PDB file of C-alpha atoms in Angstrom:
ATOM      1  CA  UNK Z 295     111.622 -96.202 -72.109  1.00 85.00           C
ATOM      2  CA  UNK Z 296     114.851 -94.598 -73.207  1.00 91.00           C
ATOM      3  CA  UNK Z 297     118.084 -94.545 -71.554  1.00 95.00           C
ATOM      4  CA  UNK Z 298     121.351 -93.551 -71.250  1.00 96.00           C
ATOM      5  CA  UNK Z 299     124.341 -95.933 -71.816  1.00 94.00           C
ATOM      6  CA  UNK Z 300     128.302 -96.034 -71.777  1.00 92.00           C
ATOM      7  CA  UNK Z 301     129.377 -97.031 -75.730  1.00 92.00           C
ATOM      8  CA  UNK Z 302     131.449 -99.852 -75.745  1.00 86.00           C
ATOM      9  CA  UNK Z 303     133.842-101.061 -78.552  1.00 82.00           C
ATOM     10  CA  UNK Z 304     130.859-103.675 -79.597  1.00 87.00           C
ATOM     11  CA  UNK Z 305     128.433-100.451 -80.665  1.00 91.00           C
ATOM     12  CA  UNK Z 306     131.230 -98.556 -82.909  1.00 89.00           C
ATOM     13  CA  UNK Z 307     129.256 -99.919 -86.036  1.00 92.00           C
ATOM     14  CA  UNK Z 308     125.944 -98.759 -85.331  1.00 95.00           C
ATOM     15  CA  UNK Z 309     127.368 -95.518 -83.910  1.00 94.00           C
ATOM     16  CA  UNK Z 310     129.171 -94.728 -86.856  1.00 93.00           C
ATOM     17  CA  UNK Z 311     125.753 -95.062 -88.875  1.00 94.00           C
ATOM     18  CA  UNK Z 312     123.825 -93.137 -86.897  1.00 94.00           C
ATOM     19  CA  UNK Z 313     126.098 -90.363 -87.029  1.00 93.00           C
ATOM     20  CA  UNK Z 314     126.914 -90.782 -90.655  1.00 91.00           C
ATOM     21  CA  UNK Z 315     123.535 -91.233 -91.883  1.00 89.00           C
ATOM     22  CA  UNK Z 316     123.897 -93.630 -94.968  1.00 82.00           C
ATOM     23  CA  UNK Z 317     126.895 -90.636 -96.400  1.00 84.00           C
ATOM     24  CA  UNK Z 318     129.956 -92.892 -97.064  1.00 86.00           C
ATOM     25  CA  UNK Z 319     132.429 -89.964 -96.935  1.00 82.00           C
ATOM     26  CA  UNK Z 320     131.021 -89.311 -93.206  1.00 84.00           C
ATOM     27  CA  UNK Z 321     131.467 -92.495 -92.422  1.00 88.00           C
ATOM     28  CA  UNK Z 322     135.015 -92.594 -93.247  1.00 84.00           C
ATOM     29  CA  UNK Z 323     135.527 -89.575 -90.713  1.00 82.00           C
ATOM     30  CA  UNK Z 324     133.761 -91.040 -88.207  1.00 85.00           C
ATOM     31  CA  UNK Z 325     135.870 -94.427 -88.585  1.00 85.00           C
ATOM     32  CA  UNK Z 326     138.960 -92.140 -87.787  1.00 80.00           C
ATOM     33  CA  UNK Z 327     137.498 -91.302 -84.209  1.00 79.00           C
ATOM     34  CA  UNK Z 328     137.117 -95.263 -83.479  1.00 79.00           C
ATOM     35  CA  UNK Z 329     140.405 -96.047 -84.746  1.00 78.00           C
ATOM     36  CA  UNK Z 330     142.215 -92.848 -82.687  1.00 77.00           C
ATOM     37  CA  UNK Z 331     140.795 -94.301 -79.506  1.00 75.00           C
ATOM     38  CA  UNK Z 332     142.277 -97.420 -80.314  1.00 71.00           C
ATOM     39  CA  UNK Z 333     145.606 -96.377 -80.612  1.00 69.00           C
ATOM     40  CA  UNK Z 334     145.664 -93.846 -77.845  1.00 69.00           C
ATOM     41  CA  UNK Z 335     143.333 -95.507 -75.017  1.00 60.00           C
ATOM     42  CA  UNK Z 336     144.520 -99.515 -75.180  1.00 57.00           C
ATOM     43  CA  UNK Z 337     143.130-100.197 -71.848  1.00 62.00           C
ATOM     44  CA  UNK Z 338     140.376 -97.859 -71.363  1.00 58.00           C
ATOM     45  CA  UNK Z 339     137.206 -98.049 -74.348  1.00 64.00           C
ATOM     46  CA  UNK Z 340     135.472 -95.388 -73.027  1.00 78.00           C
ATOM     47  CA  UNK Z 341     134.139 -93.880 -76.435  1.00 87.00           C
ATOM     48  CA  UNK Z 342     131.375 -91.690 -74.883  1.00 92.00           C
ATOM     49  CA  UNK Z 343     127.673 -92.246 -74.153  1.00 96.00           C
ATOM     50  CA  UNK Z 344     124.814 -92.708 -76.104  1.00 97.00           C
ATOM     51  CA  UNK Z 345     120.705 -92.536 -75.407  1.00 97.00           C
ATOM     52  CA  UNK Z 346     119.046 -96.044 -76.420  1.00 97.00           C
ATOM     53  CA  UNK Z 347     115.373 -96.173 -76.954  1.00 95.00           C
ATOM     54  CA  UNK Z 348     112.795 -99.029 -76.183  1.00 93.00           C
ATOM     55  CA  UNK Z 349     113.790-100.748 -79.261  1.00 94.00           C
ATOM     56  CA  UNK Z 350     116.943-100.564 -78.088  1.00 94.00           C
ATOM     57  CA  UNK Z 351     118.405 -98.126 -81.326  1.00 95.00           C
ATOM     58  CA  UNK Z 352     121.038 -95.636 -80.815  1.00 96.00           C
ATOM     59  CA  UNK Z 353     118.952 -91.619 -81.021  1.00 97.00           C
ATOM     60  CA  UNK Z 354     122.066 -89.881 -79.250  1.00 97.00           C
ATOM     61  CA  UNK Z 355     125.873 -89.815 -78.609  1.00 97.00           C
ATOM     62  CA  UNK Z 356     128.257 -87.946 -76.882  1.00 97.00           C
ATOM     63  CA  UNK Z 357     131.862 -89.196 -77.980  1.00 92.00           C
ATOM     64  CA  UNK Z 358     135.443 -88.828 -75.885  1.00 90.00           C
ATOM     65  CA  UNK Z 359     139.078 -89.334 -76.892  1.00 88.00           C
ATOM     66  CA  UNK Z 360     140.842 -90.337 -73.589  1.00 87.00           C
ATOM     67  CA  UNK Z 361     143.965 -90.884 -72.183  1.00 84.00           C
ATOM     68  CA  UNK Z 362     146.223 -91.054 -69.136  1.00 82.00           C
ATOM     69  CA  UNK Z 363     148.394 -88.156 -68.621  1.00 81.00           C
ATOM     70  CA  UNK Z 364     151.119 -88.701 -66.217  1.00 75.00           C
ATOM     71  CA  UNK Z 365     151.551 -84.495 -66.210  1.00 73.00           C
ATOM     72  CA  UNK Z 366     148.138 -84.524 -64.343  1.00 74.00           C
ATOM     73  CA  UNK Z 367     148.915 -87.219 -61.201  1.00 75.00           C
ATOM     74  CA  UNK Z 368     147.600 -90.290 -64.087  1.00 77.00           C
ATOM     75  CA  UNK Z 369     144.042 -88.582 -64.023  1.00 84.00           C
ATOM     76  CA  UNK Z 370     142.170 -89.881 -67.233  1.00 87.00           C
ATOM     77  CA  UNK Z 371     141.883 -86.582 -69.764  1.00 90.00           C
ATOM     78  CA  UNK Z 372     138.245 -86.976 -71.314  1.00 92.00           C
ATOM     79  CA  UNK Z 373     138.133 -84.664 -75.201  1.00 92.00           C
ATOM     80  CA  UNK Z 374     134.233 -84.481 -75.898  1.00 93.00           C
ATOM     81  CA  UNK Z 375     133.888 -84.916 -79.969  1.00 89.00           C
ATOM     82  CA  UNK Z 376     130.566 -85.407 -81.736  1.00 90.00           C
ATOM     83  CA  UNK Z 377     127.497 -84.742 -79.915  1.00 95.00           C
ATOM     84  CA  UNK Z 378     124.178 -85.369 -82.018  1.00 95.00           C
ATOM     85  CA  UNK Z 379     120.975 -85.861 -80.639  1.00 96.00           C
ATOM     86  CA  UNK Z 380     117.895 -87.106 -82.694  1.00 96.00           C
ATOM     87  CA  UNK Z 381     115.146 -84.044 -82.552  1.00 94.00           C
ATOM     88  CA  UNK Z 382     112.380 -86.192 -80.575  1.00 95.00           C
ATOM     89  CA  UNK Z 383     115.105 -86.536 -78.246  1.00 96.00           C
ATOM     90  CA  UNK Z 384     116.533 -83.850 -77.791  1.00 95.00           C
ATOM     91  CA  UNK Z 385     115.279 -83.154 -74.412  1.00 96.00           C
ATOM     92  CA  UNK Z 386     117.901 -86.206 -73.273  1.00 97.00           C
ATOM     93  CA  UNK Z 387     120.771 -83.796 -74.513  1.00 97.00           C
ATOM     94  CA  UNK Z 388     121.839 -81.900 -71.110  1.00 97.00           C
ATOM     95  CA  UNK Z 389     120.907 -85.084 -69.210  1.00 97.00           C
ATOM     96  CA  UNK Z 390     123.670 -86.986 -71.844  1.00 97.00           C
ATOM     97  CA  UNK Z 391     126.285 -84.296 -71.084  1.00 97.00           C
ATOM     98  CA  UNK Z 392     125.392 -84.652 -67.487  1.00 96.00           C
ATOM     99  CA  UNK Z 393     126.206 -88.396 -67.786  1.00 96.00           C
ATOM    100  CA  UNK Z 394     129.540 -88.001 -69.804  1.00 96.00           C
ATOM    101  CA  UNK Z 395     130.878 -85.534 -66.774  1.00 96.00           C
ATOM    102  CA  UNK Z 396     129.842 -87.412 -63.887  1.00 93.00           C
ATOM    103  CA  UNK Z 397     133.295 -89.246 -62.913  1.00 92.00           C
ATOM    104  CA  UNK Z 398     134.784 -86.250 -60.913  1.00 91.00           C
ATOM    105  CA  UNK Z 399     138.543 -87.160 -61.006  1.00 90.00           C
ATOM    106  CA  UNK Z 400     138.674 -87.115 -64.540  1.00 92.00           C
ATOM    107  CA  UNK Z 401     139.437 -83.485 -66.393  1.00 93.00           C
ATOM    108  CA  UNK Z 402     137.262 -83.094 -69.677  1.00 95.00           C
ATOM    109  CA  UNK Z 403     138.067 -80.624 -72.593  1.00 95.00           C
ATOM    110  CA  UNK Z 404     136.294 -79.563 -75.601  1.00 95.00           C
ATOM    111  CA  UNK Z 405     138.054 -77.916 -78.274  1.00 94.00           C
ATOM    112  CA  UNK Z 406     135.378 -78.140 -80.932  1.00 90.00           C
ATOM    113  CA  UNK Z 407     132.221 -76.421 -79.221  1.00 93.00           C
ATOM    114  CA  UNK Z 408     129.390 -74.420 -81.674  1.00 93.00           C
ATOM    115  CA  UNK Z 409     128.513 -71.418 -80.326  1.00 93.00           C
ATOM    116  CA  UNK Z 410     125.549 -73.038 -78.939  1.00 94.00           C
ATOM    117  CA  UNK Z 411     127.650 -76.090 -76.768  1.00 95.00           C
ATOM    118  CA  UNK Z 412     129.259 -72.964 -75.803  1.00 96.00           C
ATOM    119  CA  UNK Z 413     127.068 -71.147 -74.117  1.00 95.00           C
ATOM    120  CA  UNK Z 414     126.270 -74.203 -72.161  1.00 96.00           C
ATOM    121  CA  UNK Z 415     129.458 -76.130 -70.836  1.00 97.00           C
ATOM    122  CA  UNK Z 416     130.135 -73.271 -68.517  1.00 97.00           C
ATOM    123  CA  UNK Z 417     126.494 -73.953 -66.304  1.00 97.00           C
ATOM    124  CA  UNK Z 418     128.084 -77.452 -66.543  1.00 97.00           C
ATOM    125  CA  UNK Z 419     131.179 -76.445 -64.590  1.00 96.00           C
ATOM    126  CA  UNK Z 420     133.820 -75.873 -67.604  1.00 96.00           C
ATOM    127  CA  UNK Z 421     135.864 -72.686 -67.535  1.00 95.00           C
ATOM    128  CA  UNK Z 422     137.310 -71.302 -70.803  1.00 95.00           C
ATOM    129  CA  UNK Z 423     140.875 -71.979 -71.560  1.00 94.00           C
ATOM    130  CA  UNK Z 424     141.272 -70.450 -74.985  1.00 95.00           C
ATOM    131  CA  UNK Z 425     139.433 -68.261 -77.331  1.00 96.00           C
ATOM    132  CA  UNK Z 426     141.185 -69.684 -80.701  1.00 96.00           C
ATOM    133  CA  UNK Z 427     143.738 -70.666 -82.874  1.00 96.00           C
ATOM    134  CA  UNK Z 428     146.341 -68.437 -84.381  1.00 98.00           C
ATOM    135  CA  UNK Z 429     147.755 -69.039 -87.774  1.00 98.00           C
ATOM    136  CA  UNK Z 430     151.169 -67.860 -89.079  1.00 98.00           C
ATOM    137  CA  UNK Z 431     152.585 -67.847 -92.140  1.00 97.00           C
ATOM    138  CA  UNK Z 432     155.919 -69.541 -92.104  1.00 96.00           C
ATOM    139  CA  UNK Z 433     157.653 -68.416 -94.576  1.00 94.00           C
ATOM    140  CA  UNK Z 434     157.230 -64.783 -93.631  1.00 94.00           C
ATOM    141  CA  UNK Z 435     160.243 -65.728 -90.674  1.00 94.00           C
ATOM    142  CA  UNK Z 436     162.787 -67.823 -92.411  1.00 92.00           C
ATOM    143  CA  UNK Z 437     165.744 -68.104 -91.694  1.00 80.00           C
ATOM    144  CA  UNK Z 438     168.256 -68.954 -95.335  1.00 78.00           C
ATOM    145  CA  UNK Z 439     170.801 -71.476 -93.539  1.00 70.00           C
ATOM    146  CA  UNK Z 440     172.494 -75.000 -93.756  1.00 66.00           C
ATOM    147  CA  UNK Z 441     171.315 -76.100 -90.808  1.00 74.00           C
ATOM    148  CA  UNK Z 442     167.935 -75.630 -88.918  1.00 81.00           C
ATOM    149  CA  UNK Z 443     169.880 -76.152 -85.405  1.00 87.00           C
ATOM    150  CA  UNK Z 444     166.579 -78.446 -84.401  1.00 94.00           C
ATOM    151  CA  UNK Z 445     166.857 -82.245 -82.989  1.00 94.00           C
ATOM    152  CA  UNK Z 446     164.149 -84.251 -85.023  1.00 93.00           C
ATOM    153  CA  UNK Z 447     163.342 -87.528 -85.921  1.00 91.00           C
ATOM    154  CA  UNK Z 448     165.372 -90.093 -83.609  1.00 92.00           C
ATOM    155  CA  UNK Z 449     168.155 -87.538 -82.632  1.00 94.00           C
ATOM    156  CA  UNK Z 450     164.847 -85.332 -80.904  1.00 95.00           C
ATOM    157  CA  UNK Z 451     162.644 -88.613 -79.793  1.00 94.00           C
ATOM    158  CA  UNK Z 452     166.258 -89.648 -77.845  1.00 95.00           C
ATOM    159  CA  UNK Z 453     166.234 -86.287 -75.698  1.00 95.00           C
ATOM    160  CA  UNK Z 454     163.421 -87.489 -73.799  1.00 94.00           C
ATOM    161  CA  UNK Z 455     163.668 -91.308 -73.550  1.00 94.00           C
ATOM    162  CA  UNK Z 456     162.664 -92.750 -69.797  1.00 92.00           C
ATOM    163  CA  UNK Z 457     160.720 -89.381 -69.656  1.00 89.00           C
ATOM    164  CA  UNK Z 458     156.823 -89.225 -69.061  1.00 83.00           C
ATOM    165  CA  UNK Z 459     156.990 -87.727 -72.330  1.00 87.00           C
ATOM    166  CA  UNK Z 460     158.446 -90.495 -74.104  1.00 90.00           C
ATOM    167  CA  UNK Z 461     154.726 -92.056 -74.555  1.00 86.00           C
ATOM    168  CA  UNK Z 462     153.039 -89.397 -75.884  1.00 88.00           C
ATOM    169  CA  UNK Z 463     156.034 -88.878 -78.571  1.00 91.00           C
ATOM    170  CA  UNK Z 464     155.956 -92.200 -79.775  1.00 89.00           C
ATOM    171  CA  UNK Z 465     151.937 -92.481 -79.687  1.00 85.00           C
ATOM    172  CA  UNK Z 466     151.823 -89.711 -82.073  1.00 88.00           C
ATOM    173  CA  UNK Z 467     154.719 -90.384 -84.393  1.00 88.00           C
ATOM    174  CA  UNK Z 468     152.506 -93.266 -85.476  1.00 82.00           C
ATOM    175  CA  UNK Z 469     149.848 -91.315 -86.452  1.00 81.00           C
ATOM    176  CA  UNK Z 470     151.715 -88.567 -88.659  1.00 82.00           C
ATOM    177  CA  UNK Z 471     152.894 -86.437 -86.291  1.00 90.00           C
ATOM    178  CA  UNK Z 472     156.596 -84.311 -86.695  1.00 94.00           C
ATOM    179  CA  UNK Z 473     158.538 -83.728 -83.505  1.00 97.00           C
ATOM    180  CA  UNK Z 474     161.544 -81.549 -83.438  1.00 97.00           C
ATOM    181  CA  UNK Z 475     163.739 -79.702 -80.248  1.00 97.00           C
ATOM    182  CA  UNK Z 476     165.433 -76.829 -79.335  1.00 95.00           C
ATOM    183  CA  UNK Z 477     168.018 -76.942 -76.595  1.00 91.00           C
ATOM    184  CA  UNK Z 478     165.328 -78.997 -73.852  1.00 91.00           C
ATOM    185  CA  UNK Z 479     162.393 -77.896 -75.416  1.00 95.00           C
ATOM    186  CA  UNK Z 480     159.858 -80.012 -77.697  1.00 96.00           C
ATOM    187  CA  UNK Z 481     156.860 -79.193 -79.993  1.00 96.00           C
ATOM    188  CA  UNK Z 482     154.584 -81.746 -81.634  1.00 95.00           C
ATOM    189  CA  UNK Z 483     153.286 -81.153 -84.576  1.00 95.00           C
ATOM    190  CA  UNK Z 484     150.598 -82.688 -86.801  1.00 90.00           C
ATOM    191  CA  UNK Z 485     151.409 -82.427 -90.851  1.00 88.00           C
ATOM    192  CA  UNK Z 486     148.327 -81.854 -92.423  1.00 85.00           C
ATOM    193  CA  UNK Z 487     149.018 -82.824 -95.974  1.00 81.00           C
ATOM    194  CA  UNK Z 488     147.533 -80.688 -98.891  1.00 78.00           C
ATOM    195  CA  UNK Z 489     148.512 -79.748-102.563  1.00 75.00           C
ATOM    196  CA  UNK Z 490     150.680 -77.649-103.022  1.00 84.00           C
ATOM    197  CA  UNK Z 491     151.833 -76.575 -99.572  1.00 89.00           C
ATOM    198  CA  UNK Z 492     151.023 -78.724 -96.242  1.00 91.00           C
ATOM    199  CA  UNK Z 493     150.023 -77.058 -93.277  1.00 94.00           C
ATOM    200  CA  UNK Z 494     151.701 -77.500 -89.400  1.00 95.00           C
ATOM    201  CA  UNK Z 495     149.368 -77.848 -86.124  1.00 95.00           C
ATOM    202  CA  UNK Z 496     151.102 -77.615 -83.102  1.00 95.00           C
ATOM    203  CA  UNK Z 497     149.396 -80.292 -80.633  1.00 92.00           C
ATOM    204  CA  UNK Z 498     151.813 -80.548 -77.561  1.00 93.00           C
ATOM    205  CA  UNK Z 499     155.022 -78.550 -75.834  1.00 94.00           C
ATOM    206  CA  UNK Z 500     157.485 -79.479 -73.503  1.00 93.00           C
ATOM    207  CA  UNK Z 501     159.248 -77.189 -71.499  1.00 92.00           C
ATOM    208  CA  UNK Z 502     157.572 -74.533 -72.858  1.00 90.00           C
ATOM    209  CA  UNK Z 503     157.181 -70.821 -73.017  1.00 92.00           C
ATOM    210  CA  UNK Z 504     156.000 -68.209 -74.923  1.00 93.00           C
ATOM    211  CA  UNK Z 505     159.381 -66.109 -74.422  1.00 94.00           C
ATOM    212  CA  UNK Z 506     161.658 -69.338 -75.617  1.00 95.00           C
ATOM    213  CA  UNK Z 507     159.256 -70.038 -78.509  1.00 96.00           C
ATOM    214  CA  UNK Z 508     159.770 -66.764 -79.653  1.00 95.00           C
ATOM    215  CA  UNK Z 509     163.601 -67.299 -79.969  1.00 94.00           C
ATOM    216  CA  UNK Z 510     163.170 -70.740 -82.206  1.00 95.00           C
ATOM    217  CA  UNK Z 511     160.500 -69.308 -83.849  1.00 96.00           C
ATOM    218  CA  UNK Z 512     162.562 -68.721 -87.352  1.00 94.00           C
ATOM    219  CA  UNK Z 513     164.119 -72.268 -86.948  1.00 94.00           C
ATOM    220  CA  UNK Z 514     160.638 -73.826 -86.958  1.00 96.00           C
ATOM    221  CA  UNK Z 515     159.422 -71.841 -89.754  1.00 96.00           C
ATOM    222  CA  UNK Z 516     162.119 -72.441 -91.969  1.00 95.00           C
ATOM    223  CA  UNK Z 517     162.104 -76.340 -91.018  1.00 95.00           C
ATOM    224  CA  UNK Z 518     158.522 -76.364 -91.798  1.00 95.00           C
ATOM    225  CA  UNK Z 519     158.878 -75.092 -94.834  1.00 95.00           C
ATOM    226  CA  UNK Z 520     161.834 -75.899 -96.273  1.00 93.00           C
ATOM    227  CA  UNK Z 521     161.511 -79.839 -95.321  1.00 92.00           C
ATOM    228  CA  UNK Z 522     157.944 -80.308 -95.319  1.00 94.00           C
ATOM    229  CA  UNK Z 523     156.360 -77.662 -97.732  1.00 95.00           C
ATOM    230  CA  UNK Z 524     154.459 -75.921 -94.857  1.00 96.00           C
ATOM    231  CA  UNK Z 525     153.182 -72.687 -95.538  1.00 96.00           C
ATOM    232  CA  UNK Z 526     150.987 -72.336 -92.381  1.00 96.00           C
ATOM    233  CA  UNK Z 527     151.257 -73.255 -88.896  1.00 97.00           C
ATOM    234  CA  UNK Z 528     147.956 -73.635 -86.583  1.00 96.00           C
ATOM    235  CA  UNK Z 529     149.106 -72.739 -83.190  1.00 97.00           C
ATOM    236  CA  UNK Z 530     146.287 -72.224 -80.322  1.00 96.00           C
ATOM    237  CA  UNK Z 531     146.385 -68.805 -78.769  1.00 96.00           C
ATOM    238  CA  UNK Z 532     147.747 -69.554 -75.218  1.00 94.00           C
ATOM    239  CA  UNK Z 533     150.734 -71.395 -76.696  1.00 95.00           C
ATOM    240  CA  UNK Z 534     151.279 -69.005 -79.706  1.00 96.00           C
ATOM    241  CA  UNK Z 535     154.953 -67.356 -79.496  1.00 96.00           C
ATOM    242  CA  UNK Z 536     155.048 -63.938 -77.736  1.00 93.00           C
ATOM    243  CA  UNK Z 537     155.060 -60.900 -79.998  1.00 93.00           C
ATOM    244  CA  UNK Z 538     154.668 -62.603 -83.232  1.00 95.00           C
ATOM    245  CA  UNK Z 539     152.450 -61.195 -85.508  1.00 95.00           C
ATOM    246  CA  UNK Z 540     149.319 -64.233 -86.551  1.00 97.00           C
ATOM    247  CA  UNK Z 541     148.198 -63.632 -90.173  1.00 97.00           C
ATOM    248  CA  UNK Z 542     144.905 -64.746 -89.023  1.00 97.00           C
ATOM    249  CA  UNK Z 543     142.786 -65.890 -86.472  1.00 97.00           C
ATOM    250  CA  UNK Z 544     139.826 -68.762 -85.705  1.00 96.00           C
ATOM    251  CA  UNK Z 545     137.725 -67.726 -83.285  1.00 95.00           C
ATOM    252  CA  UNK Z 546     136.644 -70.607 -81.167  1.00 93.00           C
ATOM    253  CA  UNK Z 547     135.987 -71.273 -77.554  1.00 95.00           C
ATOM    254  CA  UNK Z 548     138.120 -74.182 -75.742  1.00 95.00           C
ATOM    255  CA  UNK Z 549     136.966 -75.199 -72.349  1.00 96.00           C
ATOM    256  CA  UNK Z 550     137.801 -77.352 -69.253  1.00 95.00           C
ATOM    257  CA  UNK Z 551     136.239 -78.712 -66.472  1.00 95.00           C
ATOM    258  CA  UNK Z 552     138.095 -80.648 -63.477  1.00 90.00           C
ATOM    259  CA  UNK Z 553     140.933 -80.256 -61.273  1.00 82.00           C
ATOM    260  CA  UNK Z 554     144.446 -78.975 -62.557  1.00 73.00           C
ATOM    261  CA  UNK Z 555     147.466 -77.957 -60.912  1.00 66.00           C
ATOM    262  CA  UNK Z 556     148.400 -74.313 -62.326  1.00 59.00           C
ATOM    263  CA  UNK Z 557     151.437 -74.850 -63.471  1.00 57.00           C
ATOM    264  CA  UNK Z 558     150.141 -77.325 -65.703  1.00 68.00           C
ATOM    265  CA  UNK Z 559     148.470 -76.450 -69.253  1.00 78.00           C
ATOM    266  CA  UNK Z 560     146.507 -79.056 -71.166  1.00 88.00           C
ATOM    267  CA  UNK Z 561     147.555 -78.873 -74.443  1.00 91.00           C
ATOM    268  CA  UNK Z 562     145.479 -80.923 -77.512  1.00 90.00           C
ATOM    269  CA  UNK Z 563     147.589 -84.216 -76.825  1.00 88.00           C
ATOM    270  CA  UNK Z 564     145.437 -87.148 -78.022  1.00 85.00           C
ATOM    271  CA  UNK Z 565     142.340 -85.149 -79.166  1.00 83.00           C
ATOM    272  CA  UNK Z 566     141.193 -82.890 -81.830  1.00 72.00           C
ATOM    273  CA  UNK Z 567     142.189 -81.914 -84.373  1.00 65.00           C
ATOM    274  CA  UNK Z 568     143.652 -85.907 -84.881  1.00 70.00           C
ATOM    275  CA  UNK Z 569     140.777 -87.683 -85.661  1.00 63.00           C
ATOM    276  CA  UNK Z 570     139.810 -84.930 -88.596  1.00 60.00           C
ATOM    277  CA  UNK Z 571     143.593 -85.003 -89.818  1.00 56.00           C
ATOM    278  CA  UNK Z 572     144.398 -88.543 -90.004  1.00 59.00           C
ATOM    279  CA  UNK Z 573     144.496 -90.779 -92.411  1.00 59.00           C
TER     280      UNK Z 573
END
C-alpha cells in the first residue's frame, strides 16, 4: 500500500536519484536544493513530502525551502520546488499537495508553477501574487560618476545590524548574494555569473517602494554594471521600479496561500531562484 511521508534529511540521497534519474548534471542541481535548506532552515528539515510504495521506494516528491520570517509574526514561509510524480502514481499527486499544505499557520509560495500547477494551486486556496518577472537592461540608465552614492558590502550590512533584517542579510551574503543601500533602503541581489556580462536578480527589499526605487534606479544600474559586469537585472513585477521601461518580460504565475498582514509583501527571500543560481 502506498503512502505519503514527510522527507527527512536521512532520504536526501534517494530523493536526489529519483528526481535525477541516473543524469549526473541533474543531480548536481538537485544537490543545490539539499544544501540551500541546510543553510537557510538549521533547525527545521522540512524538505517536502514524498509518496512511498509497498516496497518502501520513493514514486513522488513535493520539495519546500523554508524559513522563519520575523516580518510575518515568526510564521514558517514554505517555497514549493520540484514536484514529480511517477505516472502509475500520479493519481497520489493532489492528495501530495494536499499533504504539503496542511499545517495552516504556515504561508506557502510557489514561484516556479507550469501552466498546469497553475491552474490548480488556486482550488487549493493560493491567490496569485505576481504574473512575472521584468528584466531591464542596466546600462540603458547609467549614471557616468565617481561615486555610486550606495552603502555596500560592510558599510550597507552595518545599517541594519540588531535589525530583523540582519539575518536574512548575512544568510544570503554566504551564498553569493550583493547587498547595497540607499538612504534606509536595501535591495538584495543574487549575481548570476555568466561570460561576458553577469546578470542581477533582485530577491529581497527593505523599506521599499516603487516611487523610491525609481529615484536610485540609475545608481543601481550603474553599480551593477560598472562593478560587477551586469548587463541585466531580473526584478519581479510587483517590486519593479515605477515608470521604468522593462526590455522584456517572463510571463509566469507566482502564488500564495496563508495568512498575511497587507502591509507586508513576501518577497523571494530564501527560495527560488537560489537553489538554480548557486554554486
Amino acid at each position: 500500500m502506498s503512502t505519503f511521508l514527510r522527507v527527512k534529511n536521512d532520504d536526501k540521497q534517494e530523493i536526489i536519484s529519483f528526481l535525477a534519474k541516473n543524469d549526473e548534471i541533474k543531480k548536481k542541481e538537485y544537490e543545490k536544493f539539499f544544501k540551500l535548506q541546510s543553510l537557510i532552515s538549521q533547525k527545521n528539515s522540512f524538505y517536502g513530502w514524498c509518496i512511498r510504495d509497498h516496497e518502501n521506494k520513493v514514486r513522488g516528491f513535493l520539495g519546500a525551502l523554508t524559513h522563519q520570517s520575523p516580518h510575518h509574526k515568526n510564521k514558517l514561509i514554505v517555497n514549493m520546488t520540484n514536484w514529480e510524480v511517477c505516472e502509475k502514481y500520479r493519481s497520489m499527486s493532489l492528495g501530495l499537495l494536499g499533504k504539503f499544505i496542511k499545517n495552516n499557520s504556515y504561508i506557502y509560495t510557489n514561484y516556479s508553477a507550469s501552466k498546469d500547477v497553475q491552474k490548480i494551486l488556486p482550488y487549493f486556496g493560493f491567490k496569485e501574487i505576481d504574473k512575472g518577472t521584468n528584466v531591464f537592461s542596466s546600462y540603458k540608465s547609467l549614471k557616468f560618476t565617481l561615486s555610486f552614492r550606495l552603502k555596500f558590502g560592510k558599510d550597507a550590512i552595518n545599517e541594519f545590524v540588531g535589525t530583523d533584517h540582519e539575518k536574512i542579510i548575512n544568510d544570503h551574503l554566504r551564498i553569493g548574494c550583493i547587498f547595497v543601500v540607499s538612504f534606509n533602503r536595501g535591495y538584495l541581489f543574487f549575481k548570476q555569473k555568466k561570460f561576458p556580462f553577469n546578470s542581477f536578480f533582485l530577491i529581497h527589499v527593505i523599506n521599499f517602494s516603487t516611487k523610491s526605487f525609481r529615484t536610485d534606479w540609475k545608481k543601481i544600474c550603474s553599480f551593477a554594471f560598472f562593478r560587477h559586469l551586469s548587463s541585466k537585472i531580473f526584478i519581479d513585477k510587483r517590486f519593479s521600479p515605477a515608470k521604468i521601461k522593462p526590455c522584456q518580460f517572463k510571463k509566469k504565475k507566482m502564488f500564495m496561500k496563508g495568512e498575511l498582514i497587507k502591509s507586508m509583501m513576501l518577497t523571494r527571500a530564501y527560495s527560488e531562484p537560489l537553489q538554480k543560481l548557486m554554486k
